[in-house]
mmCIF file of C-alpha atoms in Angstrom:
data_model
loop_
_atom_site.group_PDB
_atom_site.id
_atom_site.type_symbol
_atom_site.label_atom_id
_atom_site.label_comp_id
_atom_site.label_asym_id
_atom_site.label_seq_id
_atom_site.Cartn_x
_atom_site.Cartn_y
_atom_site.Cartn_z
ATOM 1 C CA UNK A 1484 86.133 54.448 86.197
ATOM 2 C CA UNK A 1485 87.416 56.458 89.138
ATOM 3 C CA UNK A 1486 91.104 56.620 89.919
ATOM 4 C CA UNK A 1487 94.252 58.713 89.775
ATOM 5 C CA UNK A 1488 95.804 60.292 86.688
ATOM 6 C CA UNK A 1489 99.580 60.331 87.129
ATOM 7 C CA UNK A 1490 100.735 61.038 83.570
ATOM 8 C CA UNK A 1491 100.198 63.887 81.075
ATOM 9 C CA UNK A 1492 97.778 63.284 78.237
ATOM 10 C CA UNK A 1493 94.183 63.465 77.081
ATOM 11 C CA UNK A 1494 91.697 61.258 78.904
ATOM 12 C CA UNK A 1495 88.169 60.902 77.517
ATOM 13 C CA UNK A 1496 85.214 59.290 79.265
ATOM 14 C CA UNK A 1497 83.165 56.800 77.265
ATOM 15 C CA UNK A 1498 80.431 56.219 79.839
ATOM 16 C CA UNK A 1499 78.841 57.598 82.994
ATOM 17 C CA UNK A 1500 79.614 56.012 86.353
ATOM 18 C CA UNK A 1501 79.052 56.400 90.086
ATOM 19 C CA UNK A 1502 81.546 56.669 92.898
ATOM 20 C CA UNK A 1503 81.927 56.409 96.632
ATOM 21 C CA UNK A 1504 84.604 58.767 97.923
ATOM 22 C CA UNK A 1505 86.692 60.935 95.621
ATOM 23 C CA UNK A 1506 86.332 59.963 91.977
ATOM 24 C CA UNK A 1507 89.169 61.343 89.817
ATOM 25 C CA UNK A 1508 92.430 62.760 91.162
ATOM 26 C CA UNK A 1509 94.852 64.589 88.852
ATOM 27 C CA UNK A 1510 98.462 64.387 90.057
ATOM 28 C CA UNK A 1511 100.224 65.282 86.800
ATOM 29 C CA UNK A 1512 100.758 68.407 84.711
ATOM 30 C CA UNK A 1513 99.356 68.905 81.199
ATOM 31 C CA UNK A 1514 96.320 66.678 81.653
ATOM 32 C CA UNK A 1515 93.069 67.100 79.722
ATOM 33 C CA UNK A 1516 90.051 65.272 81.112
ATOM 34 C CA UNK A 1517 87.189 65.310 78.610
ATOM 35 C CA UNK A 1518 83.911 64.132 80.088
ATOM 36 C CA UNK A 1519 82.500 63.811 76.574
ATOM 37 C CA UNK A 1520 79.045 64.706 77.949
ATOM 38 C CA UNK A 1521 78.962 61.872 80.513
ATOM 39 C CA UNK A 1522 78.199 62.026 84.240
ATOM 40 C CA UNK A 1523 80.051 61.097 87.370
ATOM 41 C CA UNK A 1524 77.825 60.761 90.430
ATOM 42 C CA UNK A 1525 78.877 60.614 94.061
ATOM 43 C CA UNK A 1526 77.138 59.585 97.255
ATOM 44 C CA UNK A 1527 76.972 63.051 98.889
ATOM 45 C CA UNK A 1528 80.022 62.511 101.064
ATOM 46 C CA UNK A 1529 80.858 66.021 102.294
ATOM 47 C CA UNK A 1530 84.631 65.625 101.826
ATOM 48 C CA UNK A 1531 84.505 63.651 98.585
ATOM 49 C CA UNK A 1532 85.639 65.293 95.358
ATOM 50 C CA UNK A 1533 84.361 64.696 91.876
ATOM 51 C CA UNK A 1534 87.618 66.035 90.391
ATOM 52 C CA UNK A 1535 90.607 66.874 92.597
ATOM 53 C CA UNK A 1536 93.713 68.513 91.125
ATOM 54 C CA UNK A 1537 96.429 69.381 93.623
ATOM 55 C CA UNK A 1538 99.611 71.217 92.600
ATOM 56 C CA UNK A 1539 98.874 70.502 88.946
ATOM 57 C CA UNK A 1540 99.828 72.794 86.094
ATOM 58 C CA UNK A 1541 97.785 73.136 82.929
ATOM 59 C CA UNK A 1542 95.074 70.649 83.867
ATOM 60 C CA UNK A 1543 91.812 70.937 81.910
ATOM 61 C CA UNK A 1544 88.456 69.499 82.931
ATOM 62 C CA UNK A 1545 85.734 69.851 80.311
ATOM 63 C CA UNK A 1546 82.375 68.564 79.080
ATOM 64 C CA UNK A 1547 81.642 66.684 82.302
ATOM 65 C CA UNK A 1548 78.575 66.556 84.547
ATOM 66 C CA UNK A 1549 79.469 66.167 88.223
ATOM 67 C CA UNK A 1550 76.677 65.291 90.640
ATOM 68 C CA UNK A 1551 76.328 64.655 94.399
ATOM 69 C CA UNK A 1552 79.894 64.990 95.656
ATOM 70 C CA UNK A 1553 81.051 67.202 98.500
ATOM 71 C CA UNK A 1554 83.263 69.178 96.110
ATOM 72 C CA UNK A 1555 82.476 69.122 92.403
ATOM 73 C CA UNK A 1556 85.838 70.367 91.109
ATOM 74 C CA UNK A 1557 88.793 71.315 93.313
ATOM 75 C CA UNK A 1558 91.900 73.112 91.993
ATOM 76 C CA UNK A 1559 94.350 73.786 94.833
ATOM 77 C CA UNK A 1560 97.945 75.084 94.918
ATOM 78 C CA UNK A 1561 98.351 74.517 91.179
ATOM 79 C CA UNK A 1562 98.504 76.996 88.327
ATOM 80 C CA UNK A 1563 97.036 77.611 84.873
ATOM 81 C CA UNK A 1564 94.236 75.094 85.274
ATOM 82 C CA UNK A 1565 90.958 75.269 83.358
ATOM 83 C CA UNK A 1566 87.404 74.089 83.981
ATOM 84 C CA UNK A 1567 85.266 74.643 80.904
ATOM 85 C CA UNK A 1568 81.772 73.618 79.775
ATOM 86 C CA UNK A 1569 81.011 71.465 82.805
ATOM 87 C CA UNK A 1570 77.766 71.047 84.734
ATOM 88 C CA UNK A 1571 77.921 70.733 88.520
ATOM 89 C CA UNK A 1572 74.735 69.732 90.327
ATOM 90 C CA UNK A 1573 73.799 69.179 93.970
ATOM 91 C CA UNK A 1574 77.290 69.029 95.449
ATOM 92 C CA UNK A 1575 76.962 69.182 99.208
ATOM 93 C CA UNK A 1576 79.803 71.602 99.998
ATOM 94 C CA UNK A 1577 80.775 73.486 96.849
ATOM 95 C CA UNK A 1578 80.439 73.282 93.099
ATOM 96 C CA UNK A 1579 83.972 74.560 92.352
ATOM 97 C CA UNK A 1580 86.778 75.377 94.794
ATOM 98 C CA UNK A 1581 89.719 77.427 93.488
ATOM 99 C CA UNK A 1582 92.844 77.867 95.596
ATOM 100 C CA UNK A 1583 95.611 78.171 93.009
ATOM 101 C CA UNK A 1584 96.864 80.795 90.586
ATOM 102 C CA UNK A 1585 96.011 81.800 87.039
ATOM 103 C CA UNK A 1586 93.112 79.341 86.917
ATOM 104 C CA UNK A 1587 90.132 79.853 84.627
ATOM 105 C CA UNK A 1588 86.529 78.719 85.009
ATOM 106 C CA UNK A 1589 84.652 79.259 81.750
ATOM 107 C CA UNK A 1590 81.031 78.544 80.815
ATOM 108 C CA UNK A 1591 80.252 76.130 83.617
ATOM 109 C CA UNK A 1592 76.674 75.625 84.802
ATOM 110 C CA UNK A 1593 76.167 75.179 88.551
ATOM 111 C CA UNK A 1594 72.773 74.087 89.881
ATOM 112 C CA UNK A 1595 71.642 73.493 93.446
ATOM 113 C CA UNK A 1596 75.052 73.249 95.076
ATOM 114 C CA UNK A 1597 75.628 74.371 98.661
ATOM 115 C CA UNK A 1598 78.226 77.039 97.800
ATOM 116 C CA UNK A 1599 78.493 77.838 94.125
ATOM 117 C CA UNK A 1600 82.136 78.853 93.660
ATOM 118 C CA UNK A 1601 84.699 79.499 96.387
ATOM 119 C CA UNK A 1602 87.917 81.408 95.731
ATOM 120 C CA UNK A 1603 90.171 80.616 98.684
ATOM 121 C CA UNK A 1604 93.427 82.616 98.429
ATOM 122 C CA UNK A 1605 93.167 82.455 94.654
ATOM 123 C CA UNK A 1606 95.629 84.503 92.625
ATOM 124 C CA UNK A 1607 94.739 86.000 89.239
ATOM 125 C CA UNK A 1608 91.795 83.667 88.771
ATOM 126 C CA UNK A 1609 88.984 84.303 86.268
ATOM 127 C CA UNK A 1610 85.407 83.039 86.319
ATOM 128 C CA UNK A 1611 83.776 83.812 82.992
ATOM 129 C CA UNK A 1612 80.314 82.996 81.689
ATOM 130 C CA UNK A 1613 78.170 80.046 82.633
ATOM 131 C CA UNK A 1614 75.666 80.424 85.467
ATOM 132 C CA UNK A 1615 75.054 79.739 89.160
ATOM 133 C CA UNK A 1616 71.519 78.719 90.043
ATOM 134 C CA UNK A 1617 69.789 77.821 93.292
ATOM 135 C CA UNK A 1618 72.732 77.843 95.692
ATOM 136 C CA UNK A 1619 71.805 76.905 99.239
ATOM 137 C CA UNK A 1620 74.674 79.017 100.563
ATOM 138 C CA UNK A 1621 76.638 81.854 98.933
ATOM 139 C CA UNK A 1622 76.879 81.774 95.139
ATOM 140 C CA UNK A 1623 80.385 83.329 95.267
ATOM 141 C CA UNK A 1624 82.483 83.253 98.420
ATOM 142 C CA UNK A 1625 85.854 84.976 98.099
ATOM 143 C CA UNK A 1626 88.694 84.748 100.571
ATOM 144 C CA UNK A 1627 91.320 87.262 99.510
ATOM 145 C CA UNK A 1628 94.325 86.286 101.609
ATOM 146 C CA UNK A 1629 96.732 87.372 98.912
ATOM 147 C CA UNK A 1630 99.735 89.529 98.172
ATOM 148 C CA UNK A 1631 99.844 92.944 96.591
ATOM 149 C CA UNK A 1632 98.817 93.144 92.939
ATOM 150 C CA UNK A 1633 96.726 89.976 92.717
ATOM 151 C CA UNK A 1634 93.600 90.219 90.598
ATOM 152 C CA UNK A 1635 90.563 87.980 90.518
ATOM 153 C CA UNK A 1636 87.805 88.439 87.945
ATOM 154 C CA UNK A 1637 84.140 87.483 87.815
ATOM 155 C CA UNK A 1638 82.781 88.214 84.366
ATOM 156 C CA UNK A 1639 79.258 87.775 82.984
ATOM 157 C CA UNK A 1640 78.051 85.026 85.318
ATOM 158 C CA UNK A 1641 74.261 85.118 85.830
ATOM 159 C CA UNK A 1642 73.262 84.306 89.412
ATOM 160 C CA UNK A 1643 69.700 83.217 90.123
ATOM 161 C CA UNK A 1644 67.642 81.828 92.983
ATOM 162 C CA UNK A 1645 70.310 82.028 95.663
ATOM 163 C CA UNK A 1646 68.891 81.333 99.119
ATOM 164 C CA UNK A 1647 67.599 84.755 100.214
ATOM 165 C CA UNK A 1648 69.206 84.450 103.657
ATOM 166 C CA UNK A 1649 72.744 84.301 102.182
ATOM 167 C CA UNK A 1650 74.634 86.131 99.436
ATOM 168 C CA UNK A 1651 75.168 86.156 95.716
ATOM 169 C CA UNK A 1652 78.611 87.585 96.580
ATOM 170 C CA UNK A 1653 80.484 87.461 99.878
ATOM 171 C CA UNK A 1654 84.002 88.891 100.158
ATOM 172 C CA UNK A 1655 86.105 88.527 103.275
ATOM 173 C CA UNK A 1656 89.668 87.957 104.370
ATOM 174 C CA UNK A 1657 92.775 90.112 104.199
ATOM 175 C CA UNK A 1658 95.464 90.858 101.686
ATOM 176 C CA UNK A 1659 98.780 89.884 103.224
ATOM 177 C CA UNK A 1660 100.520 92.843 101.569
ATOM 178 C CA UNK A 1661 99.090 95.959 99.913
ATOM 179 C CA UNK A 1662 95.869 95.691 97.922
ATOM 180 C CA UNK A 1663 94.067 92.881 96.145
ATOM 181 C CA UNK A 1664 91.707 93.636 93.275
ATOM 182 C CA UNK A 1665 88.429 91.966 92.438
ATOM 183 C CA UNK A 1666 86.964 92.811 89.036
ATOM 184 C CA UNK A 1667 83.196 92.481 88.687
ATOM 185 C CA UNK A 1668 82.435 92.735 84.970
ATOM 186 C CA UNK A 1669 78.911 92.802 83.532
ATOM 187 C CA UNK A 1670 77.551 91.296 86.726
ATOM 188 C CA UNK A 1671 74.027 91.385 88.138
ATOM 189 C CA UNK A 1672 74.308 90.774 91.874
ATOM 190 C CA UNK A 1673 71.584 90.903 94.525
ATOM 191 C CA UNK A 1674 72.477 90.135 98.176
ATOM 192 C CA UNK A 1675 76.094 91.003 98.997
ATOM 193 C CA UNK A 1676 78.490 91.327 101.897
ATOM 194 C CA UNK A 1677 81.927 92.983 102.069
ATOM 195 C CA UNK A 1678 83.696 92.352 105.353
ATOM 196 C CA UNK A 1679 85.155 95.264 107.297
ATOM 197 C CA UNK A 1680 88.894 95.543 107.743
ATOM 198 C CA UNK A 1681 89.892 94.088 104.384
ATOM 199 C CA UNK A 1682 92.179 95.810 101.906
ATOM 200 C CA UNK A 1683 90.400 94.350 98.902
ATOM 201 C CA UNK A 1684 89.676 96.857 96.137
ATOM 202 C CA UNK A 1685 86.622 96.398 93.946
ATOM 203 C CA UNK A 1686 86.467 97.381 90.300
ATOM 204 C CA UNK A 1687 82.992 97.413 88.745
ATOM 205 C CA UNK A 1688 82.960 97.402 84.948
ATOM 206 C CA UNK A 1689 80.232 97.571 82.347
ATOM 207 C CA UNK A 1690 81.900 96.879 79.010
ATOM 208 C CA UNK A 1691 79.418 99.151 77.214
ATOM 209 C CA UNK A 1692 79.459 102.182 79.481
ATOM 210 C CA UNK A 1693 82.403 102.370 81.871
ATOM 211 C CA UNK A 1694 84.067 101.482 85.141
ATOM 212 C CA UNK A 1695 84.175 102.415 88.828
ATOM 213 C CA UNK A 1696 87.495 101.595 90.483
ATOM 214 C CA UNK A 1697 87.419 102.088 94.246
ATOM 215 C CA UNK A 1698 90.667 103.385 95.737
ATOM 216 C CA UNK A 1699 90.096 101.976 99.217
ATOM 217 C CA UNK A 1700 88.272 98.946 100.510
ATOM 218 C CA UNK A 1701 84.497 99.099 100.669
ATOM 219 C CA UNK A 1702 82.477 97.313 103.319
ATOM 220 C CA UNK A 1703 78.939 96.635 104.411
ATOM 221 C CA UNK A 1704 76.105 94.633 102.952
ATOM 222 C CA UNK A 1705 72.883 95.052 101.034
ATOM 223 C CA UNK A 1706 70.195 93.312 99.103
ATOM 224 C CA UNK A 1707 70.902 94.581 95.571
ATOM 225 C CA UNK A 1708 74.481 95.410 94.651
ATOM 226 C CA UNK A 1709 73.587 96.052 91.030
ATOM 227 C CA UNK A 1710 71.197 98.764 92.194
ATOM 228 C CA UNK A 1711 73.577 100.204 94.785
ATOM 229 C CA UNK A 1712 76.406 100.480 92.224
ATOM 230 C CA UNK A 1713 75.221 101.454 88.746
ATOM 231 C CA UNK A 1714 77.074 102.225 85.527
ATOM 232 C CA UNK A 1715 75.058 103.548 82.610
ATOM 233 C CA UNK A 1716 75.369 105.717 79.531
ATOM 234 C CA UNK A 1717 77.279 108.800 80.751
ATOM 235 C CA UNK A 1718 76.221 108.083 84.309
ATOM 236 C CA UNK A 1719 77.633 106.395 87.407
ATOM 237 C CA UNK A 1720 75.772 106.057 90.684
ATOM 238 C CA UNK A 1721 76.663 104.632 94.063
ATOM 239 C CA UNK A 1722 73.889 104.695 96.658
ATOM 240 C CA UNK A 1723 76.029 105.494 99.658
ATOM 241 C CA UNK A 1724 72.850 106.394 101.553
ATOM 242 C CA UNK A 1725 71.864 102.720 101.316
ATOM 243 C CA UNK A 1726 75.323 101.408 102.299
ATOM 244 C CA UNK A 1727 77.694 104.010 103.729
ATOM 245 C CA UNK A 1728 80.530 101.506 103.365
ATOM 246 C CA UNK A 1729 80.450 102.194 99.626
ATOM 247 C CA UNK A 1730 81.131 105.911 100.117
ATOM 248 C CA UNK A 1731 84.812 105.729 99.185
ATOM 249 C CA UNK A 1732 86.976 107.637 96.733
ATOM 250 C CA UNK A 1733 87.113 106.109 93.270
ATOM 251 C CA UNK A 1734 88.375 106.657 89.762
ATOM 252 C CA UNK A 1735 85.567 106.686 87.221
ATOM 253 C CA UNK A 1736 85.867 105.814 83.528
ATOM 254 C CA UNK A 1737 83.052 106.658 81.126
ATOM 255 C CA UNK A 1738 83.077 105.247 77.596
ATOM 256 C CA UNK A 1739 81.718 106.917 74.476
ATOM 257 C CA UNK A 1740 81.589 110.509 75.714
ATOM 258 C CA UNK A 1741 83.281 112.634 73.040
ATOM 259 C CA UNK A 1742 82.128 116.097 72.056
ATOM 260 C CA UNK A 1743 78.449 116.261 72.988
ATOM 261 C CA UNK A 1744 78.084 119.921 72.132
ATOM 262 C CA UNK A 1745 78.428 121.326 75.635
ATOM 263 C CA UNK A 1746 79.597 124.924 75.767
ATOM 264 C CA UNK A 1747 81.431 124.305 79.011
ATOM 265 C CA UNK A 1748 81.669 120.541 79.660
ATOM 266 C CA UNK A 1749 81.965 119.687 83.327
ATOM 267 C CA UNK A 1750 81.793 116.777 85.759
ATOM 268 C CA UNK A 1751 78.347 117.008 87.322
ATOM 269 C CA UNK A 1752 77.393 115.723 90.756
ATOM 270 C CA UNK A 1753 73.623 115.276 90.937
ATOM 271 C CA UNK A 1754 73.337 117.553 87.925
ATOM 272 C CA UNK A 1755 75.457 120.423 89.289
ATOM 273 C CA UNK A 1756 79.166 121.158 89.181
ATOM 274 C CA UNK A 1757 81.071 118.976 91.630
ATOM 275 C CA UNK A 1758 83.672 121.611 92.580
ATOM 276 C CA UNK A 1759 86.618 120.244 94.529
ATOM 277 C CA UNK A 1760 84.918 116.860 95.091
ATOM 278 C CA UNK A 1761 86.152 115.663 91.708
ATOM 279 C CA UNK A 1762 88.877 116.246 89.143
ATOM 280 C CA UNK A 1763 89.507 114.896 85.681
ATOM 281 C CA UNK A 1764 92.537 113.045 84.295
ATOM 282 C CA UNK A 1765 91.469 113.414 80.664
ATOM 283 C CA UNK A 1766 89.707 115.991 78.533
ATOM 284 C CA UNK A 1767 85.974 115.987 79.228
ATOM 285 C CA UNK A 1768 85.358 115.702 75.486
ATOM 286 C CA UNK A 1769 87.598 112.656 75.044
ATOM 287 C CA UNK A 1770 86.050 109.445 73.760
ATOM 288 C CA UNK A 1771 86.902 107.814 77.102
ATOM 289 C CA UNK A 1772 86.760 110.209 80.041
ATOM 290 C CA UNK A 1773 88.514 109.403 83.329
ATOM 291 C CA UNK A 1774 88.010 111.372 86.538
ATOM 292 C CA UNK A 1775 88.241 111.002 90.307
ATOM 293 C CA UNK A 1776 85.458 111.457 92.842
ATOM 294 C CA UNK A 1777 85.834 111.868 96.593
ATOM 295 C CA UNK A 1778 82.345 110.903 97.746
ATOM 296 C CA UNK A 1779 79.395 109.167 96.191
ATOM 297 C CA UNK A 1780 76.049 109.881 94.672
ATOM 298 C CA UNK A 1781 75.517 110.343 90.889
ATOM 299 C CA UNK A 1782 78.127 111.693 88.451
ATOM 300 C CA UNK A 1783 77.984 112.448 84.733
ATOM 301 C CA UNK A 1784 79.484 114.728 82.090
ATOM 302 C CA UNK A 1785 77.249 117.644 81.158
ATOM 303 C CA UNK A 1786 76.889 121.355 80.666
ATOM 304 C CA UNK A 1787 78.831 123.177 83.319
ATOM 305 C CA UNK A 1788 78.017 126.457 84.988
ATOM 306 C CA UNK A 1789 78.310 129.245 82.395
ATOM 307 C CA UNK A 1790 77.134 132.071 84.666
ATOM 308 C CA UNK A 1791 80.030 134.076 86.103
ATOM 309 C CA UNK A 1792 79.949 135.390 89.667
ATOM 310 C CA UNK A 1793 78.819 138.962 90.219
ATOM 311 C CA UNK A 1794 81.323 141.719 90.932
ATOM 312 C CA UNK A 1795 80.686 145.471 91.246
ATOM 313 C CA UNK A 1796 83.030 148.297 92.248
ATOM 314 C CA UNK A 1797 81.281 150.715 94.620
ATOM 315 C CA UNK A 1798 84.299 152.957 95.338
ATOM 316 C CA UNK A 1799 85.888 154.870 93.683
ATOM 317 C CA UNK A 1800 83.218 156.281 91.413
ATOM 318 C CA UNK A 1801 83.454 157.708 87.915
ATOM 319 C CA UNK A 1802 84.300 161.210 89.124
ATOM 320 C CA UNK A 1803 87.189 163.549 89.967
ATOM 321 C CA UNK A 1804 88.967 163.417 93.324
ATOM 322 C CA UNK A 1805 91.280 166.064 94.718
ATOM 323 C CA UNK A 1806 92.905 163.629 97.138
ATOM 324 C CA UNK A 1807 94.658 160.289 96.710
ATOM 325 C CA UNK A 1808 92.310 157.338 96.118
ATOM 326 C CA UNK A 1809 93.787 154.536 98.238
ATOM 327 C CA UNK A 1810 91.193 151.720 98.169
ATOM 328 C CA UNK A 1811 88.870 149.676 95.990
ATOM 329 C CA UNK A 1812 85.609 148.704 97.640
ATOM 330 C CA UNK A 1813 83.564 146.099 95.773
ATOM 331 C CA UNK A 1814 80.875 143.480 96.191
ATOM 332 C CA UNK A 1815 80.702 139.908 94.828
ATOM 333 C CA UNK A 1816 78.092 137.172 94.587
ATOM 334 C CA UNK A 1817 77.337 133.685 93.192
ATOM 335 C CA UNK A 1818 80.147 131.870 95.033
ATOM 336 C CA UNK A 1819 83.325 133.430 93.651
ATOM 337 C CA UNK A 1820 86.419 131.272 93.869
ATOM 338 C CA UNK A 1821 89.143 133.875 93.304
ATOM 339 C CA UNK A 1822 89.379 137.672 93.097
ATOM 340 C CA UNK A 1823 92.119 139.981 91.822
ATOM 341 C CA UNK A 1824 92.553 143.555 90.668
ATOM 342 C CA UNK A 1825 94.729 145.660 88.393
ATOM 343 C CA UNK A 1826 95.549 149.372 88.472
ATOM 344 C CA UNK A 1827 97.393 149.401 85.141
ATOM 345 C CA UNK A 1828 95.312 147.504 82.544
ATOM 346 C CA UNK A 1829 96.641 144.110 83.563
ATOM 347 C CA UNK A 1830 100.366 144.826 83.550
ATOM 348 C CA UNK A 1831 100.274 143.939 87.231
ATOM 349 C CA UNK A 1832 97.547 141.787 88.802
ATOM 350 C CA UNK A 1833 97.169 141.512 92.564
ATOM 351 C CA UNK A 1834 95.169 138.754 94.258
ATOM 352 C CA UNK A 1835 92.831 139.614 97.091
ATOM 353 C CA UNK A 1836 90.570 137.418 99.201
ATOM 354 C CA UNK A 1837 87.083 137.667 97.759
ATOM 355 C CA UNK A 1838 85.019 139.999 99.883
ATOM 356 C CA UNK A 1839 88.045 141.872 101.269
ATOM 357 C CA UNK A 1840 88.550 145.349 99.904
ATOM 358 C CA UNK A 1841 91.897 146.369 98.449
ATOM 359 C CA UNK A 1842 93.578 149.047 100.583
ATOM 360 C CA UNK A 1843 96.833 150.961 100.744
ATOM 361 C CA UNK A 1844 96.736 151.887 97.064
ATOM 362 C CA UNK A 1845 98.180 154.892 95.278
ATOM 363 C CA UNK A 1846 96.332 156.499 92.415
ATOM 364 C CA UNK A 1847 98.076 158.379 89.642
ATOM 365 C CA UNK A 1848 97.638 162.041 88.892
ATOM 366 C CA UNK A 1849 95.167 162.387 86.080
ATOM 367 C CA UNK A 1850 93.002 159.615 84.631
ATOM 368 C CA UNK A 1851 92.967 156.165 86.319
ATOM 369 C CA UNK A 1852 91.202 152.968 85.216
ATOM 370 C CA UNK A 1853 90.968 150.329 87.916
ATOM 371 C CA UNK A 1854 89.488 146.859 87.397
ATOM 372 C CA UNK A 1855 88.425 143.992 89.689
ATOM 373 C CA UNK A 1856 88.082 140.409 88.395
ATOM 374 C CA UNK A 1857 86.509 137.288 89.854
ATOM 375 C CA UNK A 1858 86.006 133.705 88.718
ATOM 376 C CA UNK A 1859 84.235 130.591 89.961
ATOM 377 C CA UNK A 1860 85.051 126.884 90.126
ATOM 378 C CA UNK A 1861 84.014 126.506 86.475
ATOM 379 C CA UNK A 1862 86.451 129.296 85.552
ATOM 380 C CA UNK A 1863 83.697 131.676 84.506
ATOM 381 C CA UNK A 1864 85.281 135.136 84.752
ATOM 382 C CA UNK A 1865 83.581 138.483 85.378
ATOM 383 C CA UNK A 1866 84.958 141.970 85.968
ATOM 384 C CA UNK A 1867 84.007 145.494 86.961
ATOM 385 C CA UNK A 1868 85.968 148.611 86.083
ATOM 386 C CA UNK A 1869 85.902 152.288 86.975
ATOM 387 C CA UNK A 1870 87.634 155.313 85.469
ATOM 388 C CA UNK A 1871 88.195 158.357 87.653
ATOM 389 C CA UNK A 1872 90.401 161.432 87.712
ATOM 390 C CA UNK A 1873 92.801 162.416 90.444
ATOM 391 C CA UNK A 1874 93.472 166.165 90.413
ATOM 392 C CA UNK A 1875 95.527 167.393 93.332
ATOM 393 C CA UNK A 1876 97.604 170.076 91.535
ATOM 394 C CA UNK A 1877 96.877 173.668 92.694
ATOM 395 C CA UNK A 1878 96.166 175.929 89.692
ATOM 396 C CA UNK A 1879 98.698 178.664 88.885
ATOM 397 C CA UNK A 1880 97.640 182.318 88.297
ATOM 398 C CA UNK A 1881 99.763 184.517 86.048
ATOM 399 C CA UNK A 1882 99.203 188.252 86.163
ATOM 400 C CA UNK A 1883 99.524 190.240 82.972
ATOM 401 C CA UNK A 1884 100.953 193.774 82.661
ATOM 402 C CA UNK A 1885 98.837 196.546 84.130
ATOM 403 C CA UNK A 1886 97.243 194.303 86.694
ATOM 404 C CA UNK A 1887 97.247 195.678 90.206
ATOM 405 C CA UNK A 1888 99.200 193.641 92.628
ATOM 406 C CA UNK A 1889 97.314 192.270 95.550
ATOM 407 C CA UNK A 1890 98.790 193.331 98.812
#
């Protein structure tokens, strides 16, 4: 029968029953309520609760079917509570409301509720497994009015047949201090909405292939989040052209990369080197590769650019000069990143802006070998060298005996 549980212990139902108003209230810590496969059925009162646990610690609700209440299960202001292997059907406000800390919702089946699951200022709460089917309103509605460092996780929860005019996932609210993290792990999400002005950080994870961890709050809405944010085998994609609010810097983790035989492994953006739009934290041949991206499209690890930029010295030439050679004139191509030259076989290297000739030089008497180098963003290096002779010494004439002296 319905009532209040005021003492710790294990309570097991031995029959199904109906209720008007709230059915079972848990006011004690360390309570286990085992529905034993039975039902409790309400009368659709919008404020009635099937199970209400307020300020409880370590309360467990399991193996129970909860039908036609306003709230199916409510955990508020408590901590370390668990709802596991329950079925929640046709509850007129929400299937499960979570507003505590360190709560877990595992393998619960929700059918035809108004809202599926609401996280209202939840702290370090996990929703794992089970399913949410046929919600009239949002399947997941997250308020993130939290403090810095709080993490909430939604992991492997299939969502089907949500009312097309609402959302599989709606995130709104503010973190009171710093950033709040929401982990979306192995999730398939259609309609979504991320409110503007939040400081909530989203982490998308596919446990087979990798992770995208946004470094600032995303915003905007769309009709297929799992298409707009994709993690695959050596590939991550965010369709920022579909939702510009997703075009935020992120750290990317790719699993199972290793040495794939690339001559010059590189982070590729749409199949080409990403230049200064990305940088790696790990080796690009590591088993797990981690790198940062500034803006979004598609990124992967692949064969980098192995073609060095062009460089060609056009002055001086391979010849003899009877005056000082004081400049190197050269041409470059293929997007050089840096240029430098040496007049002494690399003992001294001098940087010059690519495209600007080197001037004010002094050549040595006799043979000189001068060399110009250039590289690109993939550190492909090319060079051009020239050897010339400087001969500015006037020849001496020695007259032998018997030679007439010029007057």
